[in-house]
Short mmCIF file of C-alpha atoms and ligand atoms in Angstrom, two decimals:
data_model
loop_
_atom_site.label_atom_id
_atom_site.label_comp_id
_atom_site.label_asym_id
_atom_site.label_seq_id
_atom_site.Cartn_x
_atom_site.Cartn_y
_atom_site.Cartn_z
CA MET A 1 8.28 28.83 -4.68
CA CYS A 2 5.07 30.08 -2.99
CA SER A 3 3.09 30.58 -6.19
CA LEU A 4 4.31 27.19 -7.46
CA VAL A 5 2.88 25.56 -4.33
CA GLN A 6 -0.46 27.27 -4.95
CA LYS A 7 -0.45 26.19 -8.59
CA TYR A 8 0.71 22.59 -8.18
CA ASN A 9 -0.87 21.55 -4.88
CA VAL A 10 -3.58 19.33 -6.36
CA PRO A 11 -4.85 15.84 -5.48
CA GLY A 12 -2.46 13.29 -6.96
CA PRO A 13 -1.22 9.69 -6.63
CA ARG A 14 1.91 8.70 -4.67
CA TYR A 15 2.85 6.27 -7.43
CA THR A 16 3.71 3.17 -5.45
CA SER A 17 2.25 1.50 -8.55
CA TYR A 18 1.42 2.47 -12.10
CA PRO A 19 -1.41 2.30 -13.09
CA THR A 20 -2.54 3.57 -9.70
CA VAL A 21 -5.16 1.44 -7.92
CA PRO A 22 -8.24 3.58 -8.86
CA PHE A 23 -7.34 3.13 -12.54
CA TRP A 24 -6.98 -0.64 -12.50
CA ASP A 25 -9.09 -2.32 -15.15
CA ILE A 26 -10.85 -4.88 -12.99
CA SER A 27 -13.17 -5.94 -15.85
CA THR A 28 -10.35 -7.75 -17.72
CA PHE A 29 -8.72 -9.17 -14.58
CA SER A 30 -9.15 -12.75 -13.35
CA GLY A 31 -7.45 -14.98 -10.80
CA LYS A 32 -6.37 -17.28 -13.62
CA LYS A 33 -4.68 -14.46 -15.56
CA TRP A 34 -3.01 -13.31 -12.35
CA GLU A 35 -1.58 -16.76 -11.69
CA GLU A 36 -0.21 -16.90 -15.25
CA THR A 37 1.64 -13.61 -14.78
CA VAL A 38 3.01 -14.83 -11.44
CA LYS A 39 4.36 -18.01 -13.06
CA LYS A 40 5.90 -16.05 -15.93
CA SER A 41 7.54 -13.57 -13.57
CA PHE A 42 8.74 -16.30 -11.22
CA HIS A 43 10.62 -18.02 -14.05
CA ALA A 44 12.46 -14.83 -14.93
CA SER A 45 13.03 -13.55 -11.38
CA ASN A 46 13.92 -16.54 -9.26
CA SER A 47 17.07 -17.45 -11.19
CA THR A 48 18.31 -13.85 -11.40
CA THR A 49 17.32 -11.48 -8.60
CA GLY A 50 15.17 -13.73 -6.40
CA ILE A 51 11.72 -12.58 -5.32
CA SER A 52 10.24 -10.18 -2.76
CA LEU A 53 7.69 -10.91 -0.07
CA TYR A 54 5.55 -8.35 1.71
CA ILE A 55 3.57 -9.58 4.72
CA HIS A 56 0.81 -7.38 6.12
CA LEU A 57 0.23 -7.71 9.88
CA PRO A 58 -2.84 -5.54 10.44
CA PHE A 59 -3.36 -5.40 14.20
CA CYS A 60 -2.68 -2.40 16.48
CA GLU A 61 -3.62 -1.94 20.13
CA SER A 62 -4.81 1.64 19.71
CA MET A 63 -5.81 3.94 16.89
CA CYS A 64 -3.49 6.81 15.92
CA THR A 65 -5.94 9.24 14.38
CA PHE A 66 -3.62 10.42 11.58
CA CYS A 67 -3.00 6.90 10.27
CA GLY A 68 -3.97 5.99 6.71
CA CYS A 69 -2.70 2.38 6.84
CA HIS A 70 -5.01 -0.64 6.72
CA LYS A 71 -5.33 -1.81 10.33
CA ARG A 72 -7.61 -3.53 12.84
CA ILE A 73 -7.63 -2.15 16.38
CA THR A 74 -7.82 -4.81 19.09
CA LYS A 75 -6.31 -5.64 22.45
CA ARG A 76 -7.02 -9.36 22.02
CA HIS A 77 -3.87 -11.25 21.24
CA ASP A 78 -5.59 -14.56 20.52
CA VAL A 79 -5.99 -13.22 16.96
CA GLU A 80 -2.25 -13.69 16.36
CA LEU A 81 -1.83 -17.41 15.69
CA PRO A 82 -4.90 -18.01 13.47
CA TYR A 83 -3.85 -15.03 11.34
CA LEU A 84 -0.22 -16.18 11.00
CA LYS A 85 -1.31 -19.71 10.12
CA SER A 86 -3.41 -18.28 7.29
CA VAL A 87 -0.46 -16.23 6.05
CA ILE A 88 1.74 -19.33 5.91
CA LYS A 89 -1.06 -21.19 4.15
CA GLU A 90 -1.39 -18.39 1.60
CA TRP A 91 2.35 -18.63 0.95
CA ARG A 92 1.87 -22.37 0.32
CA LEU A 93 -0.83 -21.57 -2.25
CA TYR A 94 1.70 -19.37 -4.07
CA THR A 95 4.60 -21.82 -3.85
CA ALA A 96 2.34 -24.47 -5.42
CA LEU A 97 2.40 -22.29 -8.57
CA PHE A 98 6.22 -22.36 -8.73
CA ASP A 99 8.21 -25.16 -10.32
CA ASP A 100 11.31 -24.40 -8.23
CA ARG A 101 12.00 -23.60 -4.61
CA PRO A 102 11.66 -19.79 -4.31
CA ILE A 103 14.66 -17.68 -3.33
CA ILE A 104 13.67 -14.75 -1.15
CA LYS A 105 15.75 -11.66 -1.81
CA GLU A 106 13.62 -9.25 0.15
CA LEU A 107 11.08 -9.70 2.91
CA HIS A 108 9.21 -6.92 4.69
CA LEU A 109 6.79 -7.10 7.60
CA GLY A 110 4.46 -4.11 7.50
CA GLY A 111 1.24 -3.10 9.14
CA GLY A 112 -0.55 -2.30 11.25
CA THR A 113 2.00 -3.14 13.87
CA PRO A 114 4.18 -6.21 13.37
CA THR A 115 5.40 -5.85 16.98
CA PHE A 116 1.78 -6.33 18.17
CA PHE A 117 2.67 -10.01 17.67
CA SER A 118 4.82 -11.81 20.24
CA PRO A 119 8.47 -12.55 19.39
CA GLU A 120 7.71 -16.31 19.44
CA ASN A 121 4.83 -15.90 16.99
CA LEU A 122 6.89 -13.74 14.61
CA LYS A 123 9.59 -16.40 14.67
CA PHE A 124 6.92 -19.04 13.98
CA LEU A 125 5.80 -17.00 10.94
CA ILE A 126 9.27 -16.60 9.44
CA GLU A 127 10.23 -20.20 10.06
CA GLY A 128 6.98 -21.28 8.39
CA ILE A 129 7.77 -19.11 5.35
CA LEU A 130 11.37 -20.32 5.09
CA ARG A 131 10.36 -23.97 5.42
CA ILE A 132 9.26 -23.77 1.78
CA ALA A 133 11.80 -21.23 0.46
CA ASN A 134 15.50 -20.36 0.50
CA LYS A 135 16.89 -17.10 1.74
CA ALA A 136 19.18 -15.38 -0.80
CA THR A 137 22.74 -14.95 0.49
CA ASP A 138 22.40 -11.17 0.13
CA ALA A 139 18.78 -11.08 1.34
CA SER A 140 17.32 -7.94 2.90
CA PHE A 141 14.78 -8.64 5.68
CA SER A 142 13.09 -5.65 7.34
CA PHE A 143 10.17 -4.84 9.62
CA GLU A 144 8.17 -1.93 11.02
CA GLY A 145 8.34 -1.67 14.79
CA HIS A 146 6.27 0.49 17.10
CA PRO A 147 8.68 2.15 19.59
CA ASN A 148 6.09 1.76 22.37
CA ASN A 149 5.81 -2.02 22.15
CA THR A 150 9.02 -3.25 20.50
CA THR A 151 11.03 -5.21 23.06
CA LYS A 152 14.62 -6.45 23.05
CA GLU A 153 13.13 -9.93 22.61
CA HIS A 154 11.34 -8.86 19.40
CA LEU A 155 14.55 -7.40 18.01
CA GLN A 156 16.61 -10.45 18.95
CA ALA A 157 14.05 -13.00 17.68
CA LEU A 158 13.79 -11.29 14.30
CA TYR A 159 17.56 -10.81 14.08
CA ASP A 160 17.98 -14.55 14.68
CA VAL A 161 15.81 -15.36 11.64
CA GLY A 162 17.68 -12.93 9.37
CA PHE A 163 16.32 -9.40 9.87
CA ARG A 164 18.93 -6.63 9.57
CA ARG A 165 16.77 -3.55 8.93
CA VAL A 166 14.08 -1.99 11.08
CA SER A 167 11.99 1.18 10.89
CA PHE A 168 10.27 2.86 13.81
CA GLY A 169 7.28 5.20 13.70
CA VAL A 170 8.08 8.48 15.46
CA GLN A 171 5.87 11.10 13.73
CA ASP A 172 6.44 14.14 16.03
CA TYR A 173 7.82 14.70 19.55
CA ASN A 174 5.52 17.60 20.51
CA GLU A 175 2.88 16.80 23.14
CA THR A 176 0.04 18.85 21.61
CA VAL A 177 0.55 17.15 18.26
CA GLN A 178 0.81 13.75 19.95
CA LYS A 179 -2.47 14.32 21.76
CA ALA A 180 -4.18 15.40 18.51
CA ILE A 181 -3.05 12.21 16.77
CA ASN A 182 -3.76 10.02 19.82
CA ARG A 183 -0.20 8.75 19.95
CA ILE A 184 1.90 9.51 22.97
CA GLN A 185 5.40 8.77 21.75
CA PRO A 186 8.10 9.38 24.39
CA PHE A 187 11.61 10.05 23.09
CA GLU A 188 13.02 7.55 25.62
CA ASN A 189 11.15 4.69 23.94
CA VAL A 190 12.54 5.63 20.54
CA ARG A 191 16.04 5.97 22.01
CA ASN A 192 15.80 2.55 23.67
CA VAL A 193 14.65 0.65 20.58
CA THR A 194 17.23 2.43 18.41
CA GLN A 195 20.06 1.59 20.81
CA TRP A 196 18.94 -2.02 21.29
CA SER A 197 18.77 -2.49 17.49
CA ARG A 198 22.35 -1.27 17.16
CA GLU A 199 23.59 -3.42 20.06
CA ILE A 200 21.99 -6.52 18.54
CA GLY A 201 23.58 -5.84 15.14
CA TYR A 202 20.90 -4.31 12.89
CA GLU A 203 22.62 -2.66 9.91
CA SER A 204 20.00 -0.03 9.18
CA VAL A 205 17.66 1.75 11.58
CA SER A 206 15.07 4.09 10.12
CA HIS A 207 12.71 6.62 11.74
CA ASP A 208 9.39 7.81 10.26
CA ILE A 209 8.68 11.52 10.78
CA ILE A 210 5.66 13.39 9.42
CA PHE A 211 5.14 17.06 8.59
CA GLY A 212 1.71 18.63 8.10
CA LEU A 213 0.09 16.91 11.13
CA PRO A 214 -2.82 18.55 13.02
CA HIS A 215 -1.64 21.46 15.22
CA GLN A 216 1.94 20.94 14.04
CA LYS A 217 4.00 24.12 13.77
CA LEU A 218 7.35 24.76 12.12
CA GLU A 219 9.05 24.78 15.52
CA HIS A 220 7.70 21.27 16.24
CA VAL A 221 9.24 19.91 13.06
CA VAL A 222 12.54 21.60 13.98
CA HIS A 223 12.40 20.10 17.50
CA THR A 224 11.55 16.62 16.19
CA ILE A 225 14.45 16.66 13.75
CA GLU A 226 16.84 18.01 16.40
CA ARG A 227 15.94 15.10 18.67
CA THR A 228 16.12 12.62 15.79
CA LYS A 229 19.64 13.80 14.96
CA GLU A 230 20.73 12.81 18.49
CA LEU A 231 20.01 9.16 17.58
CA LYS A 232 21.38 9.42 14.01
CA PRO A 233 19.16 6.81 12.31
CA ASP A 234 20.62 5.51 9.03
CA ARG A 235 17.44 6.41 7.17
CA ILE A 236 14.66 8.89 7.73
CA ALA A 237 11.28 8.77 6.03
CA PHE A 238 10.09 12.39 6.11
CA TYR A 239 6.48 11.95 5.03
CA SER A 240 4.00 14.58 4.05
CA TYR A 241 0.83 13.95 6.10
CA ALA A 242 -1.68 12.42 3.68
CA HIS A 243 -5.18 13.62 4.53
CA VAL A 244 -7.55 10.95 3.23
CA PRO A 245 -10.49 10.97 5.71
CA TRP A 246 -12.80 9.30 3.18
CA LEU A 247 -10.87 5.99 3.42
CA ALA A 248 -12.87 3.39 5.32
CA GLY A 249 -11.53 2.50 8.77
CA ASN A 250 -9.30 5.49 9.39
CA GLY A 251 -9.80 7.95 12.22
CA GLN A 252 -8.85 11.16 10.45
CA ARG A 253 -12.11 12.66 11.61
CA GLY A 254 -10.84 13.52 15.09
CA TYR A 255 -9.70 17.00 14.02
CA ASN A 256 -10.82 19.72 11.62
CA ASP A 257 -9.26 20.70 8.32
CA ALA A 258 -8.51 24.08 9.96
CA ASP A 259 -6.18 22.30 12.43
CA LEU A 260 -3.95 21.15 9.57
CA PRO A 261 -1.05 23.26 8.31
CA ALA A 262 -1.58 23.66 4.57
CA GLY A 263 -0.11 25.23 1.43
CA ASP A 264 2.90 27.47 2.09
CA GLU A 265 2.95 26.72 5.83
CA LYS A 266 3.19 22.97 5.18
CA ARG A 267 5.75 23.48 2.42
CA ALA A 268 7.90 25.59 4.79
CA GLN A 269 7.93 22.62 7.20
CA TYR A 270 9.22 20.38 4.42
CA GLU A 271 11.84 22.90 3.26
CA MET A 272 13.11 23.44 6.80
CA GLY A 273 13.18 19.69 7.54
CA LYS A 274 15.01 18.95 4.30
CA LYS A 275 17.59 21.67 4.96
CA MET A 276 18.22 20.40 8.50
CA LEU A 277 18.59 16.82 7.31
CA GLN A 278 20.91 17.74 4.46
CA THR A 279 23.19 19.80 6.67
CA SER A 280 23.39 16.80 9.02
CA GLY A 281 24.70 14.44 6.34
CA TYR A 282 21.43 12.98 5.00
CA GLN A 283 20.97 12.68 1.25
CA GLU A 284 17.53 12.97 -0.34
CA ILE A 285 16.48 9.67 -1.93
CA GLY A 286 13.55 9.97 -4.32
CA MET A 287 10.37 11.25 -2.68
CA ASP A 288 10.03 11.43 1.16
CA HIS A 289 13.26 9.59 1.98
CA PHE A 290 16.66 10.59 3.34
CA ALA A 291 19.63 8.35 4.08
CA LEU A 292 23.21 8.58 5.30
CA GLU A 293 25.78 7.91 2.58
CA THR A 294 26.68 4.63 4.29
CA ASP A 295 23.15 3.24 3.88
CA ALA A 296 22.24 0.74 1.12
CA LEU A 297 19.42 2.98 -0.13
CA TYR A 298 21.85 5.80 -0.88
CA GLN A 299 24.25 3.40 -2.60
CA ALA A 300 21.33 2.09 -4.72
CA MET A 301 20.49 5.65 -5.79
CA VAL A 302 24.11 6.32 -6.79
CA THR A 303 24.37 3.12 -8.85
CA GLY A 304 20.95 3.69 -10.46
CA SER A 305 19.51 0.47 -9.00
CA LEU A 306 16.93 2.16 -6.75
CA HIS A 307 13.45 0.69 -7.22
CA ARG A 308 9.98 1.64 -5.98
CA ASN A 309 7.06 -0.66 -5.29
CA PHE A 310 4.18 -0.96 -2.81
CA MET A 311 6.70 -1.17 0.04
CA GLY A 312 8.12 2.23 -0.97
CA TYR A 313 11.76 2.66 -2.04
CA THR A 314 13.97 -0.40 -2.07
CA SER A 315 17.50 -1.34 -3.12
CA SER A 316 16.34 -4.80 -4.32
CA ASN A 317 15.31 -4.61 -7.93
CA THR A 318 13.10 -7.71 -7.97
CA HIS A 319 10.28 -8.05 -10.49
CA LEU A 320 8.02 -10.39 -8.53
CA MET A 321 6.65 -9.17 -5.22
CA VAL A 322 4.16 -11.45 -3.51
CA GLY A 323 1.99 -9.66 -0.96
CA LEU A 324 0.59 -11.92 1.78
CA GLY A 325 -2.06 -11.04 4.36
CA ALA A 326 -5.29 -9.05 4.42
CA SER A 327 -5.28 -6.06 2.01
CA SER A 328 -1.77 -6.83 0.68
CA ILE A 329 -0.96 -5.89 -2.88
CA SER A 330 1.22 -8.09 -5.11
CA ASP A 331 3.15 -7.01 -8.18
CA SER A 332 4.17 -9.58 -10.82
CA TRP A 333 5.63 -6.87 -13.13
CA TYR A 334 2.98 -7.90 -15.68
CA GLY A 335 0.09 -7.36 -13.30
CA PHE A 336 -1.09 -6.24 -9.85
CA ALA A 337 -3.48 -7.96 -7.45
CA GLN A 338 -4.90 -6.99 -4.08
CA ASN A 339 -6.14 -9.30 -1.34
CA VAL A 340 -9.46 -8.86 0.42
CA LYS A 341 -9.20 -6.39 3.31
CA ASN A 342 -11.43 -7.98 5.91
CA VAL A 343 -9.44 -10.26 8.25
CA GLU A 344 -12.16 -12.92 8.67
CA GLU A 345 -12.88 -13.06 4.93
CA TYR A 346 -9.15 -13.32 4.25
CA GLN A 347 -8.75 -16.23 6.65
CA ASN A 348 -11.87 -18.02 5.32
CA LEU A 349 -10.75 -17.86 1.71
CA VAL A 350 -7.20 -19.00 2.44
CA ASN A 351 -8.39 -21.79 4.68
CA ASN A 352 -10.50 -22.95 1.71
CA ASN A 353 -7.34 -23.04 -0.45
CA ILE A 354 -8.24 -19.92 -2.44
CA ILE A 355 -5.72 -17.13 -3.13
CA PRO A 356 -7.82 -14.37 -1.52
CA LEU A 357 -7.85 -11.74 -4.26
CA TYR A 358 -10.49 -9.11 -4.64
CA ARG A 359 -9.23 -6.94 -7.47
CA GLY A 360 -6.32 -6.53 -9.85
CA HIS A 361 -5.00 -5.27 -13.16
CA ILE A 362 -3.01 -6.79 -16.03
CA LEU A 363 -0.59 -4.28 -17.59
CA THR A 364 -0.96 -3.35 -21.27
CA GLU A 365 2.10 -2.44 -23.38
CA GLU A 366 1.26 1.24 -22.94
CA ASP A 367 1.06 0.77 -19.15
CA GLN A 368 4.51 -0.83 -19.15
CA ILE A 369 6.10 2.12 -20.97
CA ILE A 370 4.45 4.72 -18.72
CA ARG A 371 5.42 2.74 -15.62
CA ARG A 372 9.08 2.83 -16.78
CA HIS A 373 8.94 6.63 -17.06
CA ILE A 374 7.27 6.98 -13.66
CA LEU A 375 9.80 4.67 -12.00
CA ASN A 376 12.64 6.66 -13.60
CA LEU A 377 11.18 9.92 -12.32
CA MET A 378 10.47 8.66 -8.81
CA CYS A 379 13.84 6.90 -8.43
CA GLN A 380 16.24 9.08 -10.46
CA PHE A 381 14.40 12.38 -11.00
CA LYS A 382 14.90 11.98 -14.76
CA THR A 383 13.66 9.99 -17.76
CA SER A 384 14.15 9.68 -21.50
CA TRP A 385 11.93 8.76 -24.45
CA SER A 386 14.65 8.98 -27.11
CA ALA A 387 14.87 5.18 -27.22
CA PHE A 388 12.14 3.80 -29.49
CA LYS A 389 10.78 1.39 -26.89
CA LEU A 390 10.08 4.20 -24.42
CA HIS A 391 8.37 6.45 -26.96
CA LEU A 392 4.60 6.81 -26.66
CA PRO A 393 2.26 7.76 -29.55
CA GLN A 394 0.74 10.38 -27.21
CA MET A 395 4.15 12.05 -26.61
CA ASP A 396 2.96 15.36 -28.10
CA SER A 397 0.20 15.80 -25.53
CA ILE A 398 2.53 14.69 -22.71
CA LEU A 399 5.11 17.24 -23.92
CA GLU A 400 2.53 20.01 -23.85
CA ARG A 401 2.10 19.39 -20.13
CA LEU A 402 5.84 19.01 -19.61
CA TYR A 403 6.62 22.33 -21.35
CA GLU A 404 4.41 24.11 -18.84
CA LEU A 405 6.41 22.47 -16.02
CA ALA A 406 9.61 23.56 -17.83
CA GLU A 407 8.37 27.18 -17.98
CA ASP A 408 7.92 27.05 -14.21
CA GLY A 409 11.48 25.76 -13.74
CA ILE A 410 10.36 22.34 -12.45
CA VAL A 411 11.91 20.30 -15.29
CA GLU A 412 14.52 20.75 -18.03
CA ILE A 413 13.80 19.17 -21.41
CA THR A 414 16.41 18.46 -24.08
CA GLU A 415 15.92 16.25 -27.21
CA GLY A 416 13.91 13.35 -25.78
CA ASN A 417 15.28 13.70 -22.26
CA LEU A 418 13.83 15.19 -19.10
CA LYS A 419 15.44 16.09 -15.79
CA ILE A 420 13.68 17.38 -12.68
CA THR A 421 15.51 20.43 -11.32
CA GLU A 422 16.54 20.78 -7.66
CA LYS A 423 13.73 23.33 -7.24
CA GLY A 424 11.31 20.96 -8.97
CA ARG A 425 11.93 17.93 -6.70
CA PRO A 426 8.99 18.62 -4.33
CA PHE A 427 6.76 18.45 -7.43
CA VAL A 428 7.88 15.00 -8.63
CA ARG A 429 4.30 13.67 -8.31
CA ASN A 430 3.07 16.48 -10.60
CA VAL A 431 5.71 15.53 -13.22
CA CYS A 432 4.62 11.87 -13.06
CA MET A 433 1.01 13.03 -13.53
CA ALA A 434 1.98 14.52 -16.93
CA PHE A 435 2.75 10.96 -18.12
CA ASP A 436 -0.30 9.42 -16.45
CA LEU A 437 -2.58 9.15 -19.50
CA PRO A 438 -5.61 7.53 -17.78
CA LEU A 439 -5.56 10.25 -15.11
CA GLN A 440 -5.33 12.96 -17.78
CA LYS A 441 -8.18 11.39 -19.73
CA LYS A 442 -10.53 11.12 -16.79
CA ALA A 443 -9.82 12.74 -13.45
CA PRO A 444 -11.57 10.75 -10.70
CA GLU A 445 -14.98 12.17 -9.76
CA THR A 446 -14.72 11.20 -6.12
CA LYS A 447 -11.91 12.10 -3.71
CA LEU A 448 -9.18 9.47 -4.01
CA PHE A 449 -5.76 11.04 -3.67
CA SER A 450 -4.03 13.21 -1.09
CA MET A 451 -2.63 16.61 -2.15
CA THR A 452 0.68 16.48 -4.04
CA VAL A 453 2.52 19.14 -2.01
C1 SAM B 501 2.45 0.97 9.66
S1 SAM B 501 3.07 2.42 10.33
C2 SAM B 501 4.53 2.06 11.28
C3 SAM B 501 4.61 0.95 12.27
C4 SAM B 501 3.89 1.08 13.59
N1 SAM B 501 2.51 0.76 13.38
C5 SAM B 501 4.02 2.44 14.21
O1 SAM B 501 3.03 3.17 14.17
O2 SAM B 501 5.07 2.76 14.74
C6 SAM B 501 3.88 3.07 8.93
C7 SAM B 501 4.13 4.55 8.84
O3 SAM B 501 3.24 5.13 7.90
C8 SAM B 501 3.22 6.51 8.10
N2 SAM B 501 1.83 7.01 7.92
C9 SAM B 501 0.70 6.43 8.35
N3 SAM B 501 -0.37 7.19 8.02
C10 SAM B 501 0.10 8.29 7.37
C11 SAM B 501 -0.50 9.44 6.78
N4 SAM B 501 -1.82 9.63 6.82
N5 SAM B 501 0.30 10.35 6.18
C12 SAM B 501 1.64 10.16 6.13
N6 SAM B 501 2.27 9.09 6.68
C13 SAM B 501 1.53 8.16 7.29
C14 SAM B 501 3.69 6.78 9.53
O4 SAM B 501 4.87 7.54 9.51
C15 SAM B 501 3.93 5.39 10.07
O5 SAM B 501 5.03 5.33 10.94
S1 SF4 B 502 0.52 4.55 13.00
FE1 SF4 B 502 1.06 2.44 13.41
S2 SF4 B 502 0.23 2.01 15.47
FE2 SF4 B 502 -0.75 3.86 14.77
S3 SF4 B 502 -2.69 3.11 13.90
FE3 SF4 B 502 -1.18 3.32 12.20
S4 SF4 B 502 -0.31 1.33 12.00
FE4 SF4 B 502 -1.33 1.38 13.99
#
């Protein structure tokens, strides 16, 4: 395993979309084309699966220095209402494109910190969204809560408007690590929010843990998972720390590269964490995720209905995902679009009745085939090109790369089919990269992606 880590630990995408954002063809993209793809996708989706909504709530009270998310640090809470009003207005701009009342199958509040907002304001947001939409009978509403500021009132208010899933950021319970990442995260706070969620009736509670953080040692990962097991969350996101200090607005400059566990040391943290989770009844779901067998995500993996989009893994296989809020990305299945990142610019554009896009990509036929393979690999650890419609003219060059992965025991290839081995699972991003033709044609000149392992 060690030499494989050395060989395959290269910068690579996390494949929450294909094509990945740096390879979007912005020259052929326009707001008009985007709206056409949204209308087309809405027609097909609304009557079958319903649609997904992602709402980005970017504010946080303090800066965790490891964080790669798009956020705005402020202690001023008068930013809440103007922002939420713009989000509801943006949703109106989208619903004006639809010829039917939208049915929301999936809604996720991400951030930033959704629980920066008051319970009343979050309720105001959801009621504003649902005023011009219906909630599917089997809808899945979820949000990200910060254990240090989520109150019982937040949990109750969101439960009352339909939320049944919540995830809490934990990261690591060791004090030295917490100081390095500027996030003091007492266990008691995590225990309280987890217990309150259960008492109120949430069906799935998830914890985010990270390995590879500055000053983090194997024993810290072991300790964090031991403590996590005491609370038995239904899901655990066990993320590899993504070191992307070149991204604007993140504070990953507060420590040196030498403070970060890397290569074999980091991989040992993952292997140990995975072993501990699996012996405690958690099943590995795609990349980074573990779930108890009773959780919907595990059931989706078993039935083959697991899907991956900008929100990560999901059990709702919707083809239209509208992203609202600053920096949000939308996926119409035929195209992607991202909103402007600056909060003031976002609010100005929306308040002038403009869908606040700043870049996007319309998928070609080739893109659609490659995306299918990448989704198969990320969600099922296997794919097949034996069916004509999933065959690519460049299959010979893709196979050349795949045969090398087969020689290293990462994949098994039989007549038009590929399966990632148990040993190969940590290298799923590398397998996806073999299919990623634009990346193979022209590796980015500047640093864009975190390391794959
Ligand atoms: C938006 S935050 C969670 C909600 C809330 N703001 C909090 O911190 O508790 C989403 C999650 O992304 C993960 N994350 C953020 N930056 C990361 C990075 N650089 N590498 C890996 N995971 C990261 C963390 O686990 C974090 O809990
Ligand atoms: S981890 Fe959460 S609270 Fe910390 S900066 Fe990132 S989004 Fe904000």
